[in-house]
PDB file of C-alpha atoms in Angstrom:
ATOM      1  CA  MET A  23     -26.945 -33.966  30.137  1.00 51.00           C
ATOM      2  CA  ASN A  24     -29.081 -30.857  30.441  1.00 57.00           C
ATOM      3  CA  ARG A  25     -26.526 -29.364  32.789  1.00 59.00           C
ATOM      4  CA  LEU A  26     -23.718 -30.051  30.323  1.00 52.00           C
ATOM      5  CA  TYR A  27     -25.727 -28.490  27.488  1.00 52.00           C
ATOM      6  CA  TYR A  28     -26.497 -25.422  29.643  1.00 58.00           C
ATOM      7  CA  TYR A  29     -22.793 -25.066  30.564  1.00 52.00           C
ATOM      8  CA  LEU A  30     -21.601 -25.401  26.967  1.00 47.00           C
ATOM      9  CA  TYR A  31     -24.259 -22.989  25.690  1.00 51.00           C
ATOM     10  CA  ASN A  32     -23.370 -20.342  28.273  1.00 55.00           C
ATOM     11  CA  LYS A  33     -19.651 -20.821  27.659  1.00 52.00           C
ATOM     12  CA  GLY A  34     -20.223 -20.342  23.941  1.00 53.00           C
ATOM     13  CA  GLU A  35     -22.241 -17.183  24.535  1.00 55.00           C
ATOM     14  CA  SER A  36     -19.644 -15.680  26.865  1.00 57.00           C
ATOM     15  CA  MET A  37     -16.902 -16.460  24.332  1.00 57.00           C
ATOM     16  CA  LYS A  38     -18.987 -14.704  21.685  1.00 68.00           C
ATOM     17  CA  ILE A  39     -19.373 -11.624  23.904  1.00 68.00           C
ATOM     18  CA  ASN A  40     -15.638 -11.662  24.735  1.00 73.00           C
ATOM     19  CA  ASN A  41     -14.905 -11.855  21.025  1.00 80.00           C
ATOM     20  CA  ILE A  42     -17.084  -8.810  20.316  1.00 83.00           C
ATOM     21  CA  PHE A  43     -15.384  -6.825  23.096  1.00 85.00           C
ATOM     22  CA  LEU A  44     -11.931  -7.827  21.866  1.00 87.00           C
ATOM     23  CA  THR A  45     -12.811  -6.948  18.256  1.00 87.00           C
ATOM     24  CA  THR A  46     -14.199  -3.546  19.290  1.00 89.00           C
ATOM     25  CA  ALA A  47     -11.173  -2.746  21.483  1.00 90.00           C
ATOM     26  CA  LEU A  48      -8.709  -3.759  18.742  1.00 91.00           C
ATOM     27  CA  ALA A  49     -10.663  -1.811  16.122  1.00 91.00           C
ATOM     28  CA  LEU A  50     -10.547   1.329  18.286  1.00 92.00           C
ATOM     29  CA  ILE A  51      -6.775   0.983  18.746  1.00 93.00           C
ATOM     30  CA  ALA A  52      -6.346   0.571  14.964  1.00 92.00           C
ATOM     31  CA  ILE A  53      -8.491   3.676  14.280  1.00 92.00           C
ATOM     32  CA  ILE A  54      -6.411   5.757  16.731  1.00 93.00           C
ATOM     33  CA  ILE A  55      -3.174   4.580  15.044  1.00 92.00           C
ATOM     34  CA  ILE A  56      -4.549   5.403  11.566  1.00 90.00           C
ATOM     35  CA  VAL A  57      -5.607   8.924  12.622  1.00 89.00           C
ATOM     36  CA  LEU A  58      -2.200   9.518  14.261  1.00 89.00           C
ATOM     37  CA  MET A  59      -0.281   8.328  11.192  1.00 86.00           C
ATOM     38  CA  ILE A  60      -2.361  10.428   8.772  1.00 83.00           C
ATOM     39  CA  ASN A  61      -1.722  13.426  11.014  1.00 82.00           C
ATOM     40  CA  ILE A  62       2.046  12.796  10.894  1.00 80.00           C
ATOM     41  CA  ILE A  63       2.025  12.300   7.099  1.00 75.00           C
ATOM     42  CA  SER A  64       0.112  15.512   6.467  1.00 72.00           C
ATOM     43  CA  SER A  65       2.423  17.677   8.567  1.00 70.00           C
ATOM     44  CA  TYR A  66       5.095  19.563   6.636  1.00 65.00           C
ATOM     45  CA  GLU A  67       8.765  20.051   7.481  1.00 70.00           C
ATOM     46  CA  GLY A  68       9.830  23.687   7.800  1.00 77.00           C
ATOM     47  CA  ALA A  69      13.413  24.925   8.268  1.00 81.00           C
ATOM     48  CA  THR A  70      14.390  25.405  11.909  1.00 79.00           C
ATOM     49  CA  ASP A  71      16.987  28.107  11.213  1.00 79.00           C
ATOM     50  CA  ASN A  72      18.138  30.550   8.526  1.00 81.00           C
ATOM     51  CA  GLY A  73      20.698  29.445   5.952  1.00 84.00           C
ATOM     52  CA  GLN A  74      21.608  28.824   2.348  1.00 89.00           C
ATOM     53  CA  ILE A  75      20.905  25.890   0.054  1.00 91.00           C
ATOM     54  CA  THR A  76      21.642  25.033  -3.566  1.00 93.00           C
ATOM     55  CA  ILE A  77      18.896  23.680  -5.790  1.00 94.00           C
ATOM     56  CA  GLU A  78      19.862  22.333  -9.191  1.00 94.00           C
ATOM     57  CA  VAL A  79      17.785  20.946 -12.054  1.00 94.00           C
ATOM     58  CA  ILE A  80      19.637  18.340 -14.122  1.00 93.00           C
ATOM     59  CA  ASP A  81      18.498  16.955 -17.474  1.00 92.00           C
ATOM     60  CA  ILE A  82      18.418  13.281 -18.454  1.00 90.00           C
ATOM     61  CA  ASP A  83      21.790  13.646 -20.261  1.00 90.00           C
ATOM     62  CA  GLN A  84      23.311  15.034 -17.002  1.00 89.00           C
ATOM     63  CA  SER A  85      23.470  18.595 -18.378  1.00 90.00           C
ATOM     64  CA  MET A  86      22.601  21.364 -15.938  1.00 91.00           C
ATOM     65  CA  ILE A  87      19.288  23.063 -16.758  1.00 92.00           C
ATOM     66  CA  GLN A  88      19.379  25.482 -13.843  1.00 91.00           C
ATOM     67  CA  SER A  89      21.281  25.887 -10.584  1.00 92.00           C
ATOM     68  CA  LYS A  90      20.503  28.418  -7.881  1.00 91.00           C
ATOM     69  CA  THR A  91      21.954  29.141  -4.444  1.00 91.00           C
ATOM     70  CA  ILE A  92      19.123  30.432  -2.299  1.00 91.00           C
ATOM     71  CA  ASN A  93      18.998  32.090   1.112  1.00 87.00           C
ATOM     72  CA  TYR A  94      16.130  30.771   3.199  1.00 85.00           C
ATOM     73  CA  VAL A  95      14.571  31.790   6.482  1.00 82.00           C
ATOM     74  CA  LYS A  96      13.198  29.813   9.401  1.00 79.00           C
ATOM     75  CA  GLY A  97       9.886  28.059   8.637  1.00 81.00           C
ATOM     76  CA  GLN A  98      10.341  27.903   4.859  1.00 85.00           C
ATOM     77  CA  THR A  99       9.981  24.569   3.090  1.00 87.00           C
ATOM     78  CA  LEU A 100      11.673  23.134   0.015  1.00 90.00           C
ATOM     79  CA  THR A 101       8.440  23.278  -1.981  1.00 89.00           C
ATOM     80  CA  MET A 102       8.082  26.992  -1.116  1.00 89.00           C
ATOM     81  CA  LEU A 103      11.650  27.704  -2.297  1.00 90.00           C
ATOM     82  CA  ILE A 104      11.186  25.783  -5.552  1.00 92.00           C
ATOM     83  CA  GLU A 105       7.895  27.547  -6.305  1.00 90.00           C
ATOM     84  CA  THR A 106       9.399  30.970  -5.572  1.00 89.00           C
ATOM     85  CA  HIS A 107      12.773  30.668  -7.319  1.00 91.00           C
ATOM     86  CA  PHE A 108      12.118  28.470 -10.363  1.00 92.00           C
ATOM     87  CA  ASN A 109       9.998  28.848 -13.507  1.00 91.00           C
ATOM     88  CA  ASP A 110       7.189  26.645 -14.876  1.00 91.00           C
ATOM     89  CA  VAL A 111       6.803  24.806 -11.564  1.00 92.00           C
ATOM     90  CA  ILE A 112       3.835  22.456 -11.322  1.00 92.00           C
ATOM     91  CA  PHE A 113       3.144  20.372  -8.223  1.00 90.00           C
ATOM     92  CA  GLU A 114       0.545  17.648  -8.448  1.00 86.00           C
ATOM     93  CA  GLU A 115      -1.212  16.887  -5.176  1.00 79.00           C
ATOM     94  CA  THR A 116      -1.262  13.169  -4.365  1.00 76.00           C
ATOM     95  CA  THR A 117      -2.213  11.234  -1.247  1.00 68.00           C
ATOM     96  CA  TYR A 118       1.484  10.946  -0.435  1.00 71.00           C
ATOM     97  CA  GLY A 119       2.064  14.694  -0.698  1.00 76.00           C
ATOM     98  CA  PRO A 120       2.982  17.024  -3.569  1.00 84.00           C
ATOM     99  CA  PHE A 121       4.604  15.466  -6.639  1.00 87.00           C
ATOM    100  CA  LEU A 122       6.859  17.742  -8.721  1.00 91.00           C
ATOM    101  CA  LYS A 123       5.600  17.376 -12.274  1.00 90.00           C
ATOM    102  CA  ALA A 124       7.200  20.279 -14.128  1.00 92.00           C
ATOM    103  CA  ILE A 125      10.082  22.701 -13.686  1.00 93.00           C
ATOM    104  CA  GLU A 126      12.197  24.984 -15.903  1.00 91.00           C
ATOM    105  CA  GLY A 127      10.599  23.876 -19.172  1.00 90.00           C
ATOM    106  CA  TYR A 128      10.592  20.156 -18.377  1.00 92.00           C
ATOM    107  CA  VAL A 129       7.145  18.563 -18.082  1.00 92.00           C
ATOM    108  CA  THR A 130       6.687  14.942 -16.989  1.00 90.00           C
ATOM    109  CA  PRO A 131       5.033  13.107 -19.912  1.00 89.00           C
ATOM    110  CA  ASN A 132       1.647  11.444 -19.376  1.00 83.00           C
ATOM    111  CA  ASP A 133       3.159   7.962 -19.740  1.00 80.00           C
ATOM    112  CA  TYR A 134       5.800   8.786 -17.097  1.00 81.00           C
ATOM    113  CA  SER A 135       8.553   7.465 -19.374  1.00 83.00           C
ATOM    114  CA  THR A 136      10.710  10.091 -17.679  1.00 88.00           C
ATOM    115  CA  TYR A 137      10.065  11.806 -14.374  1.00 89.00           C
ATOM    116  CA  LEU A 138      11.707  14.070 -11.800  1.00 92.00           C
ATOM    117  CA  SER A 139      13.710  12.381  -9.080  1.00 91.00           C
ATOM    118  CA  ILE A 140      14.995  14.191  -5.987  1.00 92.00           C
ATOM    119  CA  TYR A 141      18.519  13.737  -4.636  1.00 91.00           C
ATOM    120  CA  VAL A 142      19.782  15.343  -1.438  1.00 91.00           C
ATOM    121  CA  ASN A 143      23.554  15.777  -1.189  1.00 89.00           C
ATOM    122  CA  GLU A 144      23.976  13.261  -4.048  1.00 87.00           C
ATOM    123  CA  LEU A 145      21.809  10.630  -2.324  1.00 86.00           C
ATOM    124  CA  TYR A 146      18.391   9.490  -3.576  1.00 87.00           C
ATOM    125  CA  SER A 147      15.729  10.986  -1.310  1.00 87.00           C
ATOM    126  CA  VAL A 148      13.686   8.311   0.431  1.00 81.00           C
ATOM    127  CA  VAL A 149      11.082  10.863   1.496  1.00 83.00           C
ATOM    128  CA  GLY A 150       8.727  13.011  -0.555  1.00 84.00           C
ATOM    129  CA  ILE A 151       9.617  16.572  -1.534  1.00 86.00           C
ATOM    130  CA  ASN A 152       7.408  18.051   1.223  1.00 83.00           C
ATOM    131  CA  LYS A 153       9.205  15.929   3.832  1.00 82.00           C
ATOM    132  CA  ILE A 154      12.732  17.094   3.007  1.00 87.00           C
ATOM    133  CA  LYS A 155      13.797  19.349   5.842  1.00 85.00           C
ATOM    134  CA  ILE A 156      16.110  22.041   4.537  1.00 87.00           C
ATOM    135  CA  VAL A 157      19.380  22.522   6.393  1.00 87.00           C
ATOM    136  CA  ASN A 158      22.243  24.929   5.807  1.00 87.00           C
ATOM    137  CA  LEU A 159      24.517  24.207   2.788  1.00 89.00           C
ATOM    138  CA  MET A 160      22.319  21.351   1.560  1.00 92.00           C
ATOM    139  CA  VAL A 161      22.422  20.558  -2.167  1.00 93.00           C
ATOM    140  CA  VAL A 162      19.116  19.416  -3.662  1.00 93.00           C
ATOM    141  CA  SER A 163      19.270  17.972  -7.169  1.00 94.00           C
ATOM    142  CA  ILE A 164      16.108  17.589  -9.194  1.00 94.00           C
ATOM    143  CA  ARG A 165      17.033  15.101 -11.906  1.00 93.00           C
ATOM    144  CA  VAL A 166      15.134  14.038 -14.989  1.00 93.00           C
ATOM    145  CA  VAL A 167      15.353  10.240 -14.987  1.00 89.00           C
ATOM    146  CA  SER A 168      14.016   7.477 -17.191  1.00 84.00           C
ATOM    147  CA  SER A 169      11.429   5.086 -15.713  1.00 73.00           C
ATOM    148  CA  ILE A 170      12.818   2.143 -17.672  1.00 64.00           C
TER     149      ILE A 170
ATOM    150  CA  MET B  14     -19.452 -30.603 -19.955  1.00 53.00           C
ATOM    151  CA  ILE B  15     -19.488 -30.059 -16.193  1.00 55.00           C
ATOM    152  CA  LYS B  16     -15.742 -29.428 -16.224  1.00 59.00           C
ATOM    153  CA  SER B  17     -15.994 -26.772 -18.956  1.00 62.00           C
ATOM    154  CA  LYS B  18     -18.809 -25.065 -17.022  1.00 61.00           C
ATOM    155  CA  ILE B  19     -16.567 -24.867 -13.997  1.00 64.00           C
ATOM    156  CA  ILE B  20     -13.762 -23.393 -16.098  1.00 82.00           C
ATOM    157  CA  ILE B  21     -16.091 -20.714 -17.510  1.00 85.00           C
ATOM    158  CA  TYR B  22     -17.383 -20.018 -14.017  1.00 83.00           C
ATOM    159  CA  ASP B  23     -13.788 -19.689 -12.793  1.00 85.00           C
ATOM    160  CA  ILE B  24     -12.894 -17.248 -15.566  1.00 89.00           C
ATOM    161  CA  VAL B  25     -15.932 -15.086 -14.861  1.00 89.00           C
ATOM    162  CA  LEU B  26     -15.303 -15.202 -11.123  1.00 90.00           C
ATOM    163  CA  ILE B  27     -11.616 -14.298 -11.502  1.00 93.00           C
ATOM    164  CA  ALA B  28     -12.451 -11.370 -13.826  1.00 94.00           C
ATOM    165  CA  LEU B  29     -15.167 -10.103 -11.502  1.00 93.00           C
ATOM    166  CA  LEU B  30     -13.110 -10.371  -8.311  1.00 94.00           C
ATOM    167  CA  ALA B  31     -10.027  -8.858  -9.984  1.00 95.00           C
ATOM    168  CA  SER B  32     -12.084  -5.874 -11.110  1.00 95.00           C
ATOM    169  CA  ILE B  33     -13.495  -5.400  -7.583  1.00 95.00           C
ATOM    170  CA  LEU B  34      -9.936  -5.503  -6.218  1.00 95.00           C
ATOM    171  CA  PHE B  35      -8.667  -2.980  -8.759  1.00 94.00           C
ATOM    172  CA  VAL B  36     -11.610  -0.573  -8.549  1.00 94.00           C
ATOM    173  CA  GLN B  37     -11.650  -0.383  -4.738  1.00 93.00           C
ATOM    174  CA  GLU B  38      -7.943   0.474  -4.732  1.00 90.00           C
ATOM    175  CA  GLN B  39      -8.449   3.286  -7.227  1.00 88.00           C
ATOM    176  CA  LEU B  40     -11.499   4.583  -5.344  1.00 90.00           C
ATOM    177  CA  LEU B  41      -9.571   4.680  -2.082  1.00 88.00           C
ATOM    178  CA  SER B  42      -6.393   6.102  -3.627  1.00 82.00           C
ATOM    179  CA  PHE B  43      -7.125   9.527  -2.083  1.00 79.00           C
ATOM    180  CA  LEU B  44      -6.196   8.018   1.289  1.00 80.00           C
ATOM    181  CA  PRO B  45      -2.512   7.096   1.766  1.00 78.00           C
ATOM    182  CA  ASN B  46      -2.039   3.319   2.202  1.00 82.00           C
ATOM    183  CA  ILE B  47      -5.651   2.812   3.236  1.00 86.00           C
ATOM    184  CA  GLN B  48      -7.390   0.221   1.093  1.00 88.00           C
ATOM    185  CA  LEU B  49      -9.286  -3.054   1.161  1.00 93.00           C
ATOM    186  CA  THR B  50      -6.674  -4.903  -0.921  1.00 94.00           C
ATOM    187  CA  PHE B  51      -5.294  -7.061   1.881  1.00 95.00           C
ATOM    188  CA  LEU B  52      -8.805  -7.850   3.139  1.00 96.00           C
ATOM    189  CA  LEU B  53      -9.962  -8.946  -0.323  1.00 96.00           C
ATOM    190  CA  ILE B  54      -6.840 -11.005  -1.019  1.00 96.00           C
ATOM    191  CA  VAL B  55      -7.165 -12.743   2.366  1.00 96.00           C
ATOM    192  CA  LEU B  56     -10.836 -13.395   1.603  1.00 95.00           C
ATOM    193  CA  TYR B  57     -10.141 -14.718  -1.911  1.00 95.00           C
ATOM    194  CA  SER B  58      -7.277 -16.873  -0.595  1.00 95.00           C
ATOM    195  CA  LYS B  59      -9.570 -18.479   1.952  1.00 93.00           C
ATOM    196  CA  LYS B  60     -12.584 -18.893  -0.311  1.00 91.00           C
ATOM    197  CA  ILE B  61     -11.514 -19.593  -3.879  1.00 91.00           C
ATOM    198  CA  GLY B  62      -8.143 -21.231  -3.383  1.00 88.00           C
ATOM    199  CA  LEU B  63      -4.533 -20.559  -4.204  1.00 92.00           C
ATOM    200  CA  TYR B  64      -4.418 -20.672  -8.012  1.00 92.00           C
ATOM    201  CA  ASN B  65      -7.460 -18.495  -8.639  1.00 92.00           C
ATOM    202  CA  THR B  66      -6.172 -15.928  -6.142  1.00 95.00           C
ATOM    203  CA  LEU B  67      -2.729 -15.922  -7.757  1.00 95.00           C
ATOM    204  CA  LEU B  68      -4.363 -15.180 -11.118  1.00 94.00           C
ATOM    205  CA  ILE B  69      -6.399 -12.347  -9.591  1.00 96.00           C
ATOM    206  CA  ILE B  70      -3.241 -10.849  -8.071  1.00 96.00           C
ATOM    207  CA  LEU B  71      -1.406 -11.105 -11.395  1.00 96.00           C
ATOM    208  CA  ILE B  72      -4.237  -9.272 -13.194  1.00 96.00           C
ATOM    209  CA  HIS B  73      -4.438  -6.670 -10.425  1.00 95.00           C
ATOM    210  CA  VAL B  74      -0.694  -5.972 -10.375  1.00 95.00           C
ATOM    211  CA  LEU B  75      -0.516  -5.652 -14.177  1.00 94.00           C
ATOM    212  CA  LEU B  76      -3.576  -3.387 -14.302  1.00 93.00           C
ATOM    213  CA  ASP B  77      -2.367  -1.247 -11.408  1.00 91.00           C
ATOM    214  CA  SER B  78       1.142  -0.882 -12.868  1.00 88.00           C
ATOM    215  CA  LEU B  79      -0.200   0.080 -16.285  1.00 87.00           C
ATOM    216  CA  PHE B  80      -2.856   2.421 -14.888  1.00 85.00           C
ATOM    217  CA  THR B  81      -0.427   4.281 -12.624  1.00 78.00           C
ATOM    218  CA  SER B  82       2.396   4.161 -15.236  1.00 73.00           C
ATOM    219  CA  SER B  83       4.682   2.442 -12.740  1.00 77.00           C
ATOM    220  CA  PHE B  84       5.300  -0.701 -14.782  1.00 82.00           C
ATOM    221  CA  SER B  85       8.946  -1.358 -13.936  1.00 82.00           C
ATOM    222  CA  VAL B  86      11.147  -3.776 -11.996  1.00 86.00           C
ATOM    223  CA  LEU B  87      11.289  -1.210  -9.196  1.00 84.00           C
ATOM    224  CA  TYR B  88       7.538  -1.334  -8.438  1.00 87.00           C
ATOM    225  CA  THR B  89       5.811  -4.201 -10.275  1.00 91.00           C
ATOM    226  CA  VAL B  90       8.016  -7.075  -9.055  1.00 93.00           C
ATOM    227  CA  PRO B  91       7.992  -6.210  -5.317  1.00 94.00           C
ATOM    228  CA  MET B  92       4.267  -5.512  -5.484  1.00 94.00           C
ATOM    229  CA  PHE B  93       3.579  -8.918  -7.041  1.00 95.00           C
ATOM    230  CA  VAL B  94       5.895 -10.807  -4.657  1.00 96.00           C
ATOM    231  CA  GLY B  95       4.505  -8.923  -1.650  1.00 95.00           C
ATOM    232  CA  LEU B  96       0.917  -9.778  -2.555  1.00 96.00           C
ATOM    233  CA  ILE B  97       1.354 -13.439  -3.578  1.00 96.00           C
ATOM    234  CA  PHE B  98       2.840 -14.121  -0.150  1.00 96.00           C
ATOM    235  CA  ILE B  99      -0.721 -13.783   1.243  1.00 96.00           C
ATOM    236  CA  PRO B 100      -2.444 -16.635  -0.675  1.00 96.00           C
ATOM    237  CA  ILE B 101       0.654 -18.834  -0.534  1.00 96.00           C
ATOM    238  CA  SER B 102       0.945 -18.581   3.247  1.00 96.00           C
ATOM    239  CA  LEU B 103      -2.828 -18.805   3.843  1.00 95.00           C
ATOM    240  CA  ASN B 104      -3.024 -21.992   1.790  1.00 94.00           C
ATOM    241  CA  THR B 105       0.024 -23.623   3.368  1.00 93.00           C
ATOM    242  CA  ILE B 106       1.364 -22.692   6.815  1.00 93.00           C
ATOM    243  CA  PHE B 107      -1.735 -20.743   7.915  1.00 93.00           C
ATOM    244  CA  LYS B 108      -4.255 -23.012   6.203  1.00 91.00           C
ATOM    245  CA  LYS B 109      -6.072 -23.825   9.431  1.00 89.00           C
ATOM    246  CA  VAL B 110      -6.394 -20.216  10.557  1.00 91.00           C
ATOM    247  CA  GLU B 111     -10.061 -19.177  10.437  1.00 89.00           C
ATOM    248  CA  SER B 112     -10.356 -16.631  13.270  1.00 90.00           C
ATOM    249  CA  HIS B 113     -10.772 -13.081  11.974  1.00 91.00           C
ATOM    250  CA  ILE B 114      -8.655 -11.784  14.876  1.00 92.00           C
ATOM    251  CA  VAL B 115      -5.726 -14.030  13.943  1.00 93.00           C
ATOM    252  CA  LEU B 116      -6.158 -13.137  10.264  1.00 95.00           C
ATOM    253  CA  ALA B 117      -6.140  -9.443  11.215  1.00 94.00           C
ATOM    254  CA  CYS B 118      -2.898  -9.974  13.158  1.00 94.00           C
ATOM    255  CA  LEU B 119      -1.431 -11.808  10.155  1.00 95.00           C
ATOM    256  CA  SER B 120      -2.255  -8.808   7.963  1.00 95.00           C
ATOM    257  CA  ILE B 121       0.297  -6.783   9.964  1.00 95.00           C
ATOM    258  CA  LEU B 122       2.914  -9.392   9.019  1.00 95.00           C
ATOM    259  CA  TYR B 123       1.793  -9.142   5.370  1.00 95.00           C
ATOM    260  CA  ALA B 124       2.073  -5.342   5.461  1.00 94.00           C
ATOM    261  CA  VAL B 125       5.637  -5.574   6.811  1.00 94.00           C
ATOM    262  CA  PHE B 126       6.581  -8.211   4.205  1.00 95.00           C
ATOM    263  CA  TYR B 127       5.011  -6.122   1.408  1.00 95.00           C
ATOM    264  CA  SER B 128       6.981  -3.029   2.463  1.00 92.00           C
ATOM    265  CA  LEU B 129      10.206  -5.020   2.820  1.00 93.00           C
ATOM    266  CA  MET B 130       9.902  -6.187  -0.788  1.00 94.00           C
ATOM    267  CA  PHE B 131      10.000  -2.537  -1.865  1.00 91.00           C
ATOM    268  CA  LEU B 132      12.956  -1.920   0.423  1.00 91.00           C
ATOM    269  CA  ILE B 133      14.931  -4.728  -1.288  1.00 92.00           C
ATOM    270  CA  SER B 134      14.059  -3.416  -4.721  1.00 89.00           C
ATOM    271  CA  PHE B 135      14.985   0.198  -3.803  1.00 86.00           C
ATOM    272  CA  VAL B 136      18.267  -0.859  -2.184  1.00 87.00           C
ATOM    273  CA  ILE B 137      19.301  -2.999  -5.190  1.00 88.00           C
ATOM    274  CA  ILE B 138      18.185  -0.701  -7.996  1.00 84.00           C
ATOM    275  CA  LEU B 139      18.442   2.820  -6.566  1.00 78.00           C
ATOM    276  CA  GLN B 140      21.073   1.989  -3.933  1.00 79.00           C
ATOM    277  CA  VAL B 141      19.290   3.889  -1.207  1.00 78.00           C
ATOM    278  CA  ASP B 142      20.403   3.632   2.395  1.00 81.00           C
ATOM    279  CA  PRO B 143      18.211   0.807   3.853  1.00 85.00           C
ATOM    280  CA  ILE B 144      18.051   2.361   7.331  1.00 85.00           C
ATOM    281  CA  ALA B 145      17.025   5.757   5.958  1.00 78.00           C
ATOM    282  CA  TYR B 146      14.425   4.066   3.771  1.00 82.00           C
ATOM    283  CA  LEU B 147      13.039   2.065   6.715  1.00 85.00           C
ATOM    284  CA  VAL B 148      12.806   5.183   8.876  1.00 81.00           C
ATOM    285  CA  ALA B 149      11.071   7.153   6.126  1.00 77.00           C
ATOM    286  CA  ASP B 150       8.743   4.287   5.248  1.00 83.00           C
ATOM    287  CA  SER B 151       7.878   3.274   8.824  1.00 86.00           C
ATOM    288  CA  ILE B 152       4.860   5.621   9.046  1.00 85.00           C
ATOM    289  CA  PHE B 153       3.435   4.223   5.809  1.00 86.00           C
ATOM    290  CA  GLN B 154       4.125   0.654   6.993  1.00 90.00           C
ATOM    291  CA  VAL B 155       2.259   1.286  10.242  1.00 92.00           C
ATOM    292  CA  LEU B 156      -0.610   2.874   8.326  1.00 91.00           C
ATOM    293  CA  LEU B 157      -0.828  -0.051   5.897  1.00 92.00           C
ATOM    294  CA  GLY B 158      -0.691  -2.549   8.762  1.00 94.00           C
ATOM    295  CA  ALA B 159      -3.304  -0.708  10.828  1.00 94.00           C
ATOM    296  CA  SER B 160      -5.728  -0.241   7.921  1.00 93.00           C
ATOM    297  CA  SER B 161      -5.410  -3.899   6.867  1.00 95.00           C
ATOM    298  CA  PHE B 162      -5.834  -4.994  10.483  1.00 95.00           C
ATOM    299  CA  LEU B 163      -8.941  -2.850  10.933  1.00 94.00           C
ATOM    300  CA  THR B 164     -10.634  -3.872   7.682  1.00 95.00           C
ATOM    301  CA  ILE B 165     -10.047  -7.594   8.253  1.00 95.00           C
ATOM    302  CA  LEU B 166     -11.169  -7.336  11.863  1.00 93.00           C
ATOM    303  CA  ILE B 167     -14.452  -5.655  10.981  1.00 93.00           C
ATOM    304  CA  LEU B 168     -15.293  -6.749   7.446  1.00 94.00           C
ATOM    305  CA  TYR B 169     -13.880 -10.269   7.172  1.00 94.00           C
ATOM    306  CA  PRO B 170     -16.592 -12.136   9.178  1.00 93.00           C
ATOM    307  CA  PRO B 171     -19.638 -10.769   7.233  1.00 92.00           C
ATOM    308  CA  LEU B 172     -17.852 -10.967   3.854  1.00 93.00           C
ATOM    309  CA  SER B 173     -16.679 -14.500   4.556  1.00 93.00           C
ATOM    310  CA  LYS B 174     -20.238 -15.561   5.409  1.00 91.00           C
ATOM    311  CA  LEU B 175     -21.610 -13.888   2.291  1.00 90.00           C
ATOM    312  CA  PHE B 176     -18.928 -15.452   0.084  1.00 87.00           C
ATOM    313  CA  THR B 177     -19.599 -18.943   1.448  1.00 88.00           C
ATOM    314  CA  GLU B 178     -23.339 -18.550   0.856  1.00 86.00           C
ATOM    315  CA  LEU B 179     -22.842 -17.273  -2.695  1.00 83.00           C
ATOM    316  CA  LEU B 180     -20.359 -19.979  -3.638  1.00 79.00           C
ATOM    317  CA  ASN B 181     -22.492 -22.707  -2.110  1.00 79.00           C
ATOM    318  CA  THR B 182     -25.553 -21.461  -4.020  1.00 74.00           C
ATOM    319  CA  ARG B 183     -23.695 -22.238  -7.221  1.00 64.00           C
ATOM    320  CA  ASN B 184     -22.643 -25.659  -5.832  1.00 61.00           C
ATOM    321  CA  ILE B 185     -19.074 -24.872  -6.770  1.00 57.00           C
ATOM    322  CA  TYR B 186     -16.277 -24.743  -4.181  1.00 57.00           C
ATOM    323  CA  LYS B 187     -18.816 -26.329  -1.811  1.00 50.00           C
ATOM    324  CA  LYS B 188     -16.076 -27.893   0.254  1.00 48.00           C
ATOM    325  CA  GLN B 189     -14.977 -24.408   1.301  1.00 45.00           C
TER     326      GLN B 189
END
């Protein structure tokens, strides 16, 4: 009986120690993944060559507020081009990158009933504005859209 | 009399736990997809049952949507569906799961499910390309999965013990 108790006790202890080792090892792997992912998210996408893109600002009623064809050079980003070539530009820094809040007289209201949505070559952009890699002859539309 | 006391206790508990859930998310909002939300919902699901947790999630989703001005079909519905999957599964198919390591592994599944709900909503409403969305969202999915995994792995055992002690002190939910 004593032998059985001793065996079970030791087995329980070793399982406990194994559990701690496993938890620590898994936690370390998770921390490495988190650091790697944050590093990827915070990196910005610069142009890899020189070229020309069109950036247009479209109002909620589909009328054109402003349209500009811009020559860019290697390393420039879309946010840089918008800040340099457009008026009243305000970027709000969020954890997911910069959020375009105002441009060419339009300011996103505090209740976000309308906001600025980014389309690349007529397709809704699934990445944030700082993640859009500019390529030659790309058309970027910044559209005022309703949140409802 | 006893029944009404339990109801009052439930209401207070739900309000308190919902506020903890909401506040921690706002406090950690400076870090992308890193929060204790999944950990807390897993903990609530295991400790206070399905219906109370569903109510907490409903309050949290409504508060979060109103606070961040994202109250719309595009965000609120997938967020709610993605989160209620946790208590529903933990009180049905994964009811017997108690190991923090298994729960941490399940949180990866919850993170994927949560992100997929947004994918469905974006594809239906905004008609985005699902593959492009998945590629763009994959980093955030991994980050959400890893942060949920890590928090459950490290914080679930002590919080679970604390929760059990606190609930048992009040002689309510003693069976848990």
